[in-house]
PDB file of C-alpha atoms and ligand atoms in Angstrom:
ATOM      1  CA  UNK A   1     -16.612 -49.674  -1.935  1.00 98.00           C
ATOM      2  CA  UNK A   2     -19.934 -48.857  -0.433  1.00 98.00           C
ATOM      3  CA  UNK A   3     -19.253 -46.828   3.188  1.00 98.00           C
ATOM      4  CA  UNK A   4     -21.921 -47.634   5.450  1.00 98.00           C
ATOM      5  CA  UNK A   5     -21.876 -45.898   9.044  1.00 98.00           C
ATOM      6  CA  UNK A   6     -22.030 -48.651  12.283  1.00 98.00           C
ATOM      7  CA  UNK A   7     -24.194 -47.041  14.578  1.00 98.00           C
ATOM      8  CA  UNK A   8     -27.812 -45.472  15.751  1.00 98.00           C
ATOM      9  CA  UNK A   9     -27.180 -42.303  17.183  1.00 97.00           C
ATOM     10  CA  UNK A  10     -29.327 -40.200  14.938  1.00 97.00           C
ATOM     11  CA  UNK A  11     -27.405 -36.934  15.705  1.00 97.00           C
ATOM     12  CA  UNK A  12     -23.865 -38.274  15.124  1.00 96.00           C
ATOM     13  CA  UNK A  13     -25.521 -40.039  11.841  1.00 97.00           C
ATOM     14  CA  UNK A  14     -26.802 -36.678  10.596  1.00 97.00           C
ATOM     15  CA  UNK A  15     -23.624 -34.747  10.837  1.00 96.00           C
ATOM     16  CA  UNK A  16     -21.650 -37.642   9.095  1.00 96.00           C
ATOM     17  CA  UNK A  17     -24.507 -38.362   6.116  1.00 96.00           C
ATOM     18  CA  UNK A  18     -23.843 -33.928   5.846  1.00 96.00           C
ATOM     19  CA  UNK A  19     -19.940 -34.985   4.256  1.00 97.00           C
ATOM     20  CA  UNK A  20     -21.960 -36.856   1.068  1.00 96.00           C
ATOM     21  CA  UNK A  21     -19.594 -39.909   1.359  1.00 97.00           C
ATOM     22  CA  UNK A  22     -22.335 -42.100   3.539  1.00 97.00           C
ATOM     23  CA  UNK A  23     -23.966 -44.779   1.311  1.00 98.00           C
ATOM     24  CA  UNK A  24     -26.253 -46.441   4.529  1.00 98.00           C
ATOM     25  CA  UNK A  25     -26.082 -47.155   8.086  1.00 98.00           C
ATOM     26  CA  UNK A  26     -25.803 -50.705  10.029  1.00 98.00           C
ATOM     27  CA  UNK A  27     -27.782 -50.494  13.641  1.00 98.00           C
ATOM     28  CA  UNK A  28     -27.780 -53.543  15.879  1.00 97.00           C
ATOM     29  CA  UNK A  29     -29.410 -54.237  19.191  1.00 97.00           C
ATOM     30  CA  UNK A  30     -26.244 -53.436  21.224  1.00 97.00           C
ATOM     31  CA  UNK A  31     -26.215 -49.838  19.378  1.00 97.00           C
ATOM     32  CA  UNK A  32     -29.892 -49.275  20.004  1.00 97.00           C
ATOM     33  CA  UNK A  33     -29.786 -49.717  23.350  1.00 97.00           C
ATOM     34  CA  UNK A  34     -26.249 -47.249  23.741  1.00 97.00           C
ATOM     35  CA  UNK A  35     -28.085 -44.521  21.894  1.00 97.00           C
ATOM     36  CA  UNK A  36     -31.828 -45.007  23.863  1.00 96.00           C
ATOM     37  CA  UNK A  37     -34.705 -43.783  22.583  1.00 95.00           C
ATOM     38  CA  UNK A  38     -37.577 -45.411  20.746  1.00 97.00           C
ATOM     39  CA  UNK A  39     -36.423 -48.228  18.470  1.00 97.00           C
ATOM     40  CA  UNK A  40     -38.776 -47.118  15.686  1.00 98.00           C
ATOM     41  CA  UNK A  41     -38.943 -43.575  15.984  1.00 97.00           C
ATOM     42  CA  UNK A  42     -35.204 -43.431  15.898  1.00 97.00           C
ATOM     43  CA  UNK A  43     -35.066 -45.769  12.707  1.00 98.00           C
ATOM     44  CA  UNK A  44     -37.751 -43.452  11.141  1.00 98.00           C
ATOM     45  CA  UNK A  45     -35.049 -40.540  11.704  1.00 97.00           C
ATOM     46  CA  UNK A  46     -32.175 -42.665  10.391  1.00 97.00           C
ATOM     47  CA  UNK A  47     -33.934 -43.562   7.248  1.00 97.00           C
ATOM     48  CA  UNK A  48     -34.948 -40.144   6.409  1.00 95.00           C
ATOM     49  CA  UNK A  49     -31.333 -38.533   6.992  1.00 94.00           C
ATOM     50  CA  UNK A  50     -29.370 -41.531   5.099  1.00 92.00           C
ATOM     51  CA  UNK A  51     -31.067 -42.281   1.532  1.00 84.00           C
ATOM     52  CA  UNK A  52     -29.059 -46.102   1.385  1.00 96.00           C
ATOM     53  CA  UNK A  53     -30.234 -49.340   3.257  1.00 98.00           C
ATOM     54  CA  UNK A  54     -30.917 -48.854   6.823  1.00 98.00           C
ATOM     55  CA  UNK A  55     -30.054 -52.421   8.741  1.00 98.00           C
ATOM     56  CA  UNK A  56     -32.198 -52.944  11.343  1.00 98.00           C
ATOM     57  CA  UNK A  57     -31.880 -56.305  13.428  1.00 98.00           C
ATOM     58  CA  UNK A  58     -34.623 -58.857  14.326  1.00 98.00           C
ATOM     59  CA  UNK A  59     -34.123 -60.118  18.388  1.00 98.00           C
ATOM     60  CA  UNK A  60     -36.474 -63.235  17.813  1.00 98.00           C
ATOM     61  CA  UNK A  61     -34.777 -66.475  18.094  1.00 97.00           C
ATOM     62  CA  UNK A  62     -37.252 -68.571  15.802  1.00 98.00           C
ATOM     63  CA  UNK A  63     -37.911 -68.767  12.421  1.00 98.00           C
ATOM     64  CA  UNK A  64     -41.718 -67.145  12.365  1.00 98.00           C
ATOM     65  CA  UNK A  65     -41.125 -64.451  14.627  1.00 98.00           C
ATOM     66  CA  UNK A  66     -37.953 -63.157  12.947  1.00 98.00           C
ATOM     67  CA  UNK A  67     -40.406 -63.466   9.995  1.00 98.00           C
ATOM     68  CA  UNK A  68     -42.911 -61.112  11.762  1.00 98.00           C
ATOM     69  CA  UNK A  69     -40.176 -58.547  13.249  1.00 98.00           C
ATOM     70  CA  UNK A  70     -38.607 -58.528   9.589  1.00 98.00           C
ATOM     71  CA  UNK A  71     -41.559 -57.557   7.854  1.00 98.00           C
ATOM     72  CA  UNK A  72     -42.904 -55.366  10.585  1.00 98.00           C
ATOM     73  CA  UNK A  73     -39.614 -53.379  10.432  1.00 98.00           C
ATOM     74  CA  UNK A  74     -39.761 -53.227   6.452  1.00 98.00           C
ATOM     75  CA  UNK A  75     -42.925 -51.151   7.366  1.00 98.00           C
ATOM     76  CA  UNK A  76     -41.033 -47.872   8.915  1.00 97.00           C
ATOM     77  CA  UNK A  77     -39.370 -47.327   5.617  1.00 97.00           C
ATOM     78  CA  UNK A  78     -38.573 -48.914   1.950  1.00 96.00           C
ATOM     79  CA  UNK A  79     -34.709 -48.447   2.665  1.00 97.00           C
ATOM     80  CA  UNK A  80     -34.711 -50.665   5.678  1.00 98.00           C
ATOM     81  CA  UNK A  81     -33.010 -53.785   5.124  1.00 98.00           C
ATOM     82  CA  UNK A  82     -33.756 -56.887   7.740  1.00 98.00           C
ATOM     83  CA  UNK A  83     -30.494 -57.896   9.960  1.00 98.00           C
ATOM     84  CA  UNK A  84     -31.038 -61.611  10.959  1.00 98.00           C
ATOM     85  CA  UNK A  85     -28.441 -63.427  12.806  1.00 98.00           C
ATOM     86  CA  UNK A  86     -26.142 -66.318  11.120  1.00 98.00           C
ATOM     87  CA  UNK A  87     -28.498 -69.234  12.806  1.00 98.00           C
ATOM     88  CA  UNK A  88     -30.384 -72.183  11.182  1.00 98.00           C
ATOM     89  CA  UNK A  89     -33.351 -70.262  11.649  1.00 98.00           C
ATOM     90  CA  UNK A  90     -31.917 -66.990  11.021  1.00 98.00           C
ATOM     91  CA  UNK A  91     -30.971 -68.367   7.631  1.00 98.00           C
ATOM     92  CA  UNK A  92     -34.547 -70.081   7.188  1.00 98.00           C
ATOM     93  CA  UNK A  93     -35.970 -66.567   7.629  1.00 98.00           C
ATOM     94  CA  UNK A  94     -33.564 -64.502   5.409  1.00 98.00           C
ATOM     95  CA  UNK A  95     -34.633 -66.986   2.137  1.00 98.00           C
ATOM     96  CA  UNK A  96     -38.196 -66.229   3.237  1.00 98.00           C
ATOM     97  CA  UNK A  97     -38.134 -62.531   3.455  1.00 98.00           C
ATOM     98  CA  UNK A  98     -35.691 -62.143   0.292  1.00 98.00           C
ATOM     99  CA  UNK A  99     -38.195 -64.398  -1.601  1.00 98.00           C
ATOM    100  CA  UNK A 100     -40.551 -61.756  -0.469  1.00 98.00           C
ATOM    101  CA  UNK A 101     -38.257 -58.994  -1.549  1.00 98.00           C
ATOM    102  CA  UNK A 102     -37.252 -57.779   1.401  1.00 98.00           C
ATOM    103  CA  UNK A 103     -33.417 -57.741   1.594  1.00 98.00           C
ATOM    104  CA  UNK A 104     -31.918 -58.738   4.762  1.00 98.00           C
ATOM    105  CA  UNK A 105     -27.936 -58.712   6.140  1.00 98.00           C
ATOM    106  CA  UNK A 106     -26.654 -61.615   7.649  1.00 98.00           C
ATOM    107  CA  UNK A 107     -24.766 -60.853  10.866  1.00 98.00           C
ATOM    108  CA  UNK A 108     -22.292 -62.543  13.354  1.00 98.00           C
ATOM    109  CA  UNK A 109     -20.508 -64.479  10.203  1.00 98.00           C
ATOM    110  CA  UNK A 110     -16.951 -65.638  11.622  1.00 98.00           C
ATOM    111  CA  UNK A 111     -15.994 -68.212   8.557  1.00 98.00           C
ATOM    112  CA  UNK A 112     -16.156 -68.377   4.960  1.00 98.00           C
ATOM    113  CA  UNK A 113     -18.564 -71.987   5.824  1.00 98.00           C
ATOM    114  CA  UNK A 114     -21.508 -69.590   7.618  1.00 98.00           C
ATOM    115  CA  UNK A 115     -20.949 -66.927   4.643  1.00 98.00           C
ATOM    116  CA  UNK A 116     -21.131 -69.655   2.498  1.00 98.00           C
ATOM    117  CA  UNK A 117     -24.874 -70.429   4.041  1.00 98.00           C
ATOM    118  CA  UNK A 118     -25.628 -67.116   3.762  1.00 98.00           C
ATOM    119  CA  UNK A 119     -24.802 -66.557  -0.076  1.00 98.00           C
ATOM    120  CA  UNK A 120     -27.085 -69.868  -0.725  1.00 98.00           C
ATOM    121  CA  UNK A 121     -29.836 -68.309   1.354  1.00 98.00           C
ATOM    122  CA  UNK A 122     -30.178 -65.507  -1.142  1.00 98.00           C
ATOM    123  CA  UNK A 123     -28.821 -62.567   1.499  1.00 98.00           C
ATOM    124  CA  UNK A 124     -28.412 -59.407  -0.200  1.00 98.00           C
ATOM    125  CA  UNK A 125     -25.461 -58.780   2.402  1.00 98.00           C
ATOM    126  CA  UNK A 126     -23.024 -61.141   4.309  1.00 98.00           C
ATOM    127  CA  UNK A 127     -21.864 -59.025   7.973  1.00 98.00           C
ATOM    128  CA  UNK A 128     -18.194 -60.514   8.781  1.00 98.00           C
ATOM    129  CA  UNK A 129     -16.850 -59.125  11.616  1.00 98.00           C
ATOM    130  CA  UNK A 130     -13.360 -58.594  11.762  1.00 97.00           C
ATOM    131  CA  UNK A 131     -12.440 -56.990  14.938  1.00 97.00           C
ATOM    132  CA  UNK A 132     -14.287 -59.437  16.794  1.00 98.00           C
ATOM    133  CA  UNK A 133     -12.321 -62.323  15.175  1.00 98.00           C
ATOM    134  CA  UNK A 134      -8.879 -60.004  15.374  1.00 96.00           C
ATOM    135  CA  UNK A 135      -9.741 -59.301  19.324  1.00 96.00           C
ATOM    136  CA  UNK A 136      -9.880 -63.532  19.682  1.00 97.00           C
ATOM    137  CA  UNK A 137      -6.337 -64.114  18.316  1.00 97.00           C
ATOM    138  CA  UNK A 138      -7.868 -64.899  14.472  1.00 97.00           C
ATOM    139  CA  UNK A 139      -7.444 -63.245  11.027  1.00 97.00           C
ATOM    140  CA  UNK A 140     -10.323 -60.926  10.147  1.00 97.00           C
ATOM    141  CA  UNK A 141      -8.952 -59.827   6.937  1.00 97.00           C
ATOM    142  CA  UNK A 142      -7.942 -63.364   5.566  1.00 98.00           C
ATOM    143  CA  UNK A 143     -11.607 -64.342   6.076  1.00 98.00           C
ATOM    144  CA  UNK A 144     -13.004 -61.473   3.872  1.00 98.00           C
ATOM    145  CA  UNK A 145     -10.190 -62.692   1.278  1.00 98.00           C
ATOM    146  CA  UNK A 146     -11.682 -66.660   1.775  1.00 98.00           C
ATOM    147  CA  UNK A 147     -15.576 -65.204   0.881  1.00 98.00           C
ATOM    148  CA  UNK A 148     -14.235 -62.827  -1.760  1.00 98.00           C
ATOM    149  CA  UNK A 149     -12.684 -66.024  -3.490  1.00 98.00           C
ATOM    150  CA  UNK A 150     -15.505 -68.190  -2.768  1.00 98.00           C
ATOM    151  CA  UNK A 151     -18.166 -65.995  -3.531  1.00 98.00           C
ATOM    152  CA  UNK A 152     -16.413 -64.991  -6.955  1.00 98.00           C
ATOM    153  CA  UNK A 153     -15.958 -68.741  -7.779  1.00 98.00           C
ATOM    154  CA  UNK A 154     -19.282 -68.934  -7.706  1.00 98.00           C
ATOM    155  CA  UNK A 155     -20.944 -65.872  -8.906  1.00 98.00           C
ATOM    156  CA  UNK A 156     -22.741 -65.522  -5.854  1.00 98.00           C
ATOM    157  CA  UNK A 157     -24.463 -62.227  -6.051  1.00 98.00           C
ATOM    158  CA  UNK A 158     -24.619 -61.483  -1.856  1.00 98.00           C
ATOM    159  CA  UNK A 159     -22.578 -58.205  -1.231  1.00 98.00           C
ATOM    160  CA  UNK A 160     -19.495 -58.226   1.455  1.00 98.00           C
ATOM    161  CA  UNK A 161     -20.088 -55.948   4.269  1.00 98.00           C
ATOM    162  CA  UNK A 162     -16.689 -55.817   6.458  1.00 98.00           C
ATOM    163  CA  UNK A 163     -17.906 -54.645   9.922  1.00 98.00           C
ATOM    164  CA  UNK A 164     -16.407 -54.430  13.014  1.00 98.00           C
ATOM    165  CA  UNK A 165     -13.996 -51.900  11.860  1.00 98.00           C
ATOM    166  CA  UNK A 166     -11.774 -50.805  14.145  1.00 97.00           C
ATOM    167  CA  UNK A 167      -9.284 -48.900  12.336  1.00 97.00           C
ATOM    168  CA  UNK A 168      -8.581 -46.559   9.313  1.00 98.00           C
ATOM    169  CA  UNK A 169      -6.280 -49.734   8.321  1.00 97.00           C
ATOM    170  CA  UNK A 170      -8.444 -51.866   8.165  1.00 97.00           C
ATOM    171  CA  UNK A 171     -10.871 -49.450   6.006  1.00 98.00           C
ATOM    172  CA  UNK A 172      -8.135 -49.515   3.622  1.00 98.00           C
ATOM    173  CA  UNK A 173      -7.268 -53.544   3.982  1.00 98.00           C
ATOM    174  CA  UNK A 174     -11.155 -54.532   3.417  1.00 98.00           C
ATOM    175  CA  UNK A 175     -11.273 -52.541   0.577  1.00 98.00           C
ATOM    176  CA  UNK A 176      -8.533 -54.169  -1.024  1.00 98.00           C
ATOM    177  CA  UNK A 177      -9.044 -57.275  -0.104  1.00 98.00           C
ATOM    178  CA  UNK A 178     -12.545 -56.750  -2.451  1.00 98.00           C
ATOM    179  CA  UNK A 179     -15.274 -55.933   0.452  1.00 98.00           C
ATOM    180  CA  UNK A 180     -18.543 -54.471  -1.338  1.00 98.00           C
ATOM    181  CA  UNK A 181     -19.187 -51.971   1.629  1.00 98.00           C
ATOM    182  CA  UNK A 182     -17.265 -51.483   4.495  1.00 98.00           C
ATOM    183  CA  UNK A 183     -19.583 -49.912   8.019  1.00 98.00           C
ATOM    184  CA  UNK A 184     -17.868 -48.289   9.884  1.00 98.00           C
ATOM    185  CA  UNK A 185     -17.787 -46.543  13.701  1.00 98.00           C
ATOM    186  CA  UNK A 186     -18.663 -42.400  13.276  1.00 97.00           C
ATOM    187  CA  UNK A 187     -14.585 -41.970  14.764  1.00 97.00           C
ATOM    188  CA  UNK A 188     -13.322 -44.109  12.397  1.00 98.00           C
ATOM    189  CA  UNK A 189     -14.980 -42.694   9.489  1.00 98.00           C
ATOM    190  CA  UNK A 190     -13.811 -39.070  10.767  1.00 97.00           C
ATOM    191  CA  UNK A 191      -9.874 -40.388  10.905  1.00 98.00           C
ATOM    192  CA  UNK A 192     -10.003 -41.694   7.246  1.00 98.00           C
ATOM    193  CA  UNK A 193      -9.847 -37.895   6.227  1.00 97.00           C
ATOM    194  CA  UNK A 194      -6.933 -37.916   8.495  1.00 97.00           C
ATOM    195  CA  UNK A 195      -3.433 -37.390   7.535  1.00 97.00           C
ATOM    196  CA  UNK A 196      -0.150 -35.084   9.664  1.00 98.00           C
ATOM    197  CA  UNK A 197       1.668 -34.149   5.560  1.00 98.00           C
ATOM    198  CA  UNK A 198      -2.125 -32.902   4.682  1.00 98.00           C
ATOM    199  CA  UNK A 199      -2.673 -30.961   7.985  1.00 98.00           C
ATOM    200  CA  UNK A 200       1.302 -29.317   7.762  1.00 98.00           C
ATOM    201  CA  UNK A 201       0.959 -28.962   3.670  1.00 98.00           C
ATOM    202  CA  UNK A 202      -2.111 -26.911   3.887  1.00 98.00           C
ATOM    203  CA  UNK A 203      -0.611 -24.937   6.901  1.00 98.00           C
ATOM    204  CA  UNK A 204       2.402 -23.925   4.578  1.00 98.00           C
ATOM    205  CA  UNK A 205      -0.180 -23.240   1.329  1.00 98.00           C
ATOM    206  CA  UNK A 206      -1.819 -20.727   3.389  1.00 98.00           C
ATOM    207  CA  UNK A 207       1.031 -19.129   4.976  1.00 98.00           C
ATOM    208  CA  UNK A 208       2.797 -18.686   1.293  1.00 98.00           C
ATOM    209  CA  UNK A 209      -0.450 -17.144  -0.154  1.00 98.00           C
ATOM    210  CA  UNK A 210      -0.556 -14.978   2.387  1.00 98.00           C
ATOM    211  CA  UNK A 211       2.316 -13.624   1.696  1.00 98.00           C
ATOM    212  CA  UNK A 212       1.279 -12.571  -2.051  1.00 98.00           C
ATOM    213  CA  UNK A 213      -1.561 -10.257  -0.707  1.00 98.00           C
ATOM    214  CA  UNK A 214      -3.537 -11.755  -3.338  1.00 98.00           C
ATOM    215  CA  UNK A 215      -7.185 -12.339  -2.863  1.00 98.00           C
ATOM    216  CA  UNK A 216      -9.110 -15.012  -5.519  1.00 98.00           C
ATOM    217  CA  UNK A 217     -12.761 -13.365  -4.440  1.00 97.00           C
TER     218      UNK A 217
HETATM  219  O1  G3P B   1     -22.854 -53.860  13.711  1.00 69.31           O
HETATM  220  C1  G3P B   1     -22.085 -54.989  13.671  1.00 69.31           C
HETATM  221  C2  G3P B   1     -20.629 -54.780  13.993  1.00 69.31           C
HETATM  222  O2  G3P B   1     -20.096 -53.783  13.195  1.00 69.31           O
HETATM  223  C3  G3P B   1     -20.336 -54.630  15.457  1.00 69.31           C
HETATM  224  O3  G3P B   1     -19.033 -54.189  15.681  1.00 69.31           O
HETATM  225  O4  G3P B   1     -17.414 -53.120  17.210  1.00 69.31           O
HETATM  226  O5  G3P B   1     -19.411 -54.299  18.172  1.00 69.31           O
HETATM  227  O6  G3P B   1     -17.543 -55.578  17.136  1.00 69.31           O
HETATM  228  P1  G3P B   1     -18.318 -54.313  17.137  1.00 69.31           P
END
């Protein structure tokens, strides 16, 4: 499973890209506007620190303007990939632009129906968001499991991309359940490493090698 990182804080990105484990990063408008700065500039940075797809999200509500926003953002950098929201016209501009070849990430998919749009739109990525649907009373993980199944039946080629992680847990449940890429929240991705038997193990490892007054350098 791909690990993307949910967020556009250019710092926090660059110290989490430094572990190697970071395959791309997810931005959206909300996350743009939390970290401030120039919307650009700051995907510039992103896209040179993080070598995977950058999504960046159009904000136009019509077909032709997403259109223009898409392929105006395709401009800052070849790894950018075009976040368009699940919407009739949203969906009218992802076919366009992936006809194009620019890939684009459907976001704010909440059943397996709007993924199934998506898919038939030619999206290289489908954006369910789990603790969104989890936070209204509904089952997150079930609906990756429903595209998974649909999207195999079919052959559909459109990558799962669980986001709205909340947890470690449900790192671990999207990944079984058969998610292509999971993005995830900077303090999430830090507590996957995470464990008390790993922290007291390597305490007592030290503490007995110590005791040899051994040296391996
Ligand atoms: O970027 C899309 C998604 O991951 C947003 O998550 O935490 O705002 O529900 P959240």
């Amino acid at each position: 499973m791909q690990i993307f990182i949910d967020s556009a804080d250019v710092k926090e990105l660059k110290a989490v890209a430094e572990t190697g484990l970071v395959d791309g990063v997810t931005t959206n408008p909300s996350l743009v506007a939390k970290a401030g700065g120039d919307f650009f500039e700051t995907l510039r940075q992103i896209c040179a620190a993080v070598p995977g797809p950058v999504s960046a999200e159009v904000v136009a509500q019509d077909t032709e303007t997403m259109l223009a926003e898409g392929r105006k953002l395709r401009t800052v950098a070849d790894n950018i990939v075009v976040k368009v929201p699940l919407t009739p016209a949203g969906l009218r501009a992802c076919k366009t632009l992936e006809q194009e070849g620019h890939p684009c990430n459907v976001t704010l998919c909440f059943s397996a129906a709007q993924a199934l749009l998506a898919a038939k739109a030619g999206a290289t990525f489908i954006s369910p968001f789990l603790g969104r649907l989890d936070d209204n009373g509904q089952d997150g993980m079930g609906l990756i499991r429903e595209i998974r199944a649909i999207y195999d039946n079919y052959d559909f080629q459109t990558q799962i991309l669980a986001a709205s992680i909340r947890t470690a847990n449900h790192v671990r449940d999207a990944a079984i359940a058969g998610a292509d890429c999971a993005t995830i929240p900077p303090a999430v991705f830090r507590s996957l490493y995470k464990h008390v038997l790993t922290d007291t193990g390597l305490d007592a490892f030290l503490k007995d090698w110590k005791a040899t007054g051994q040296t391996i350098l």
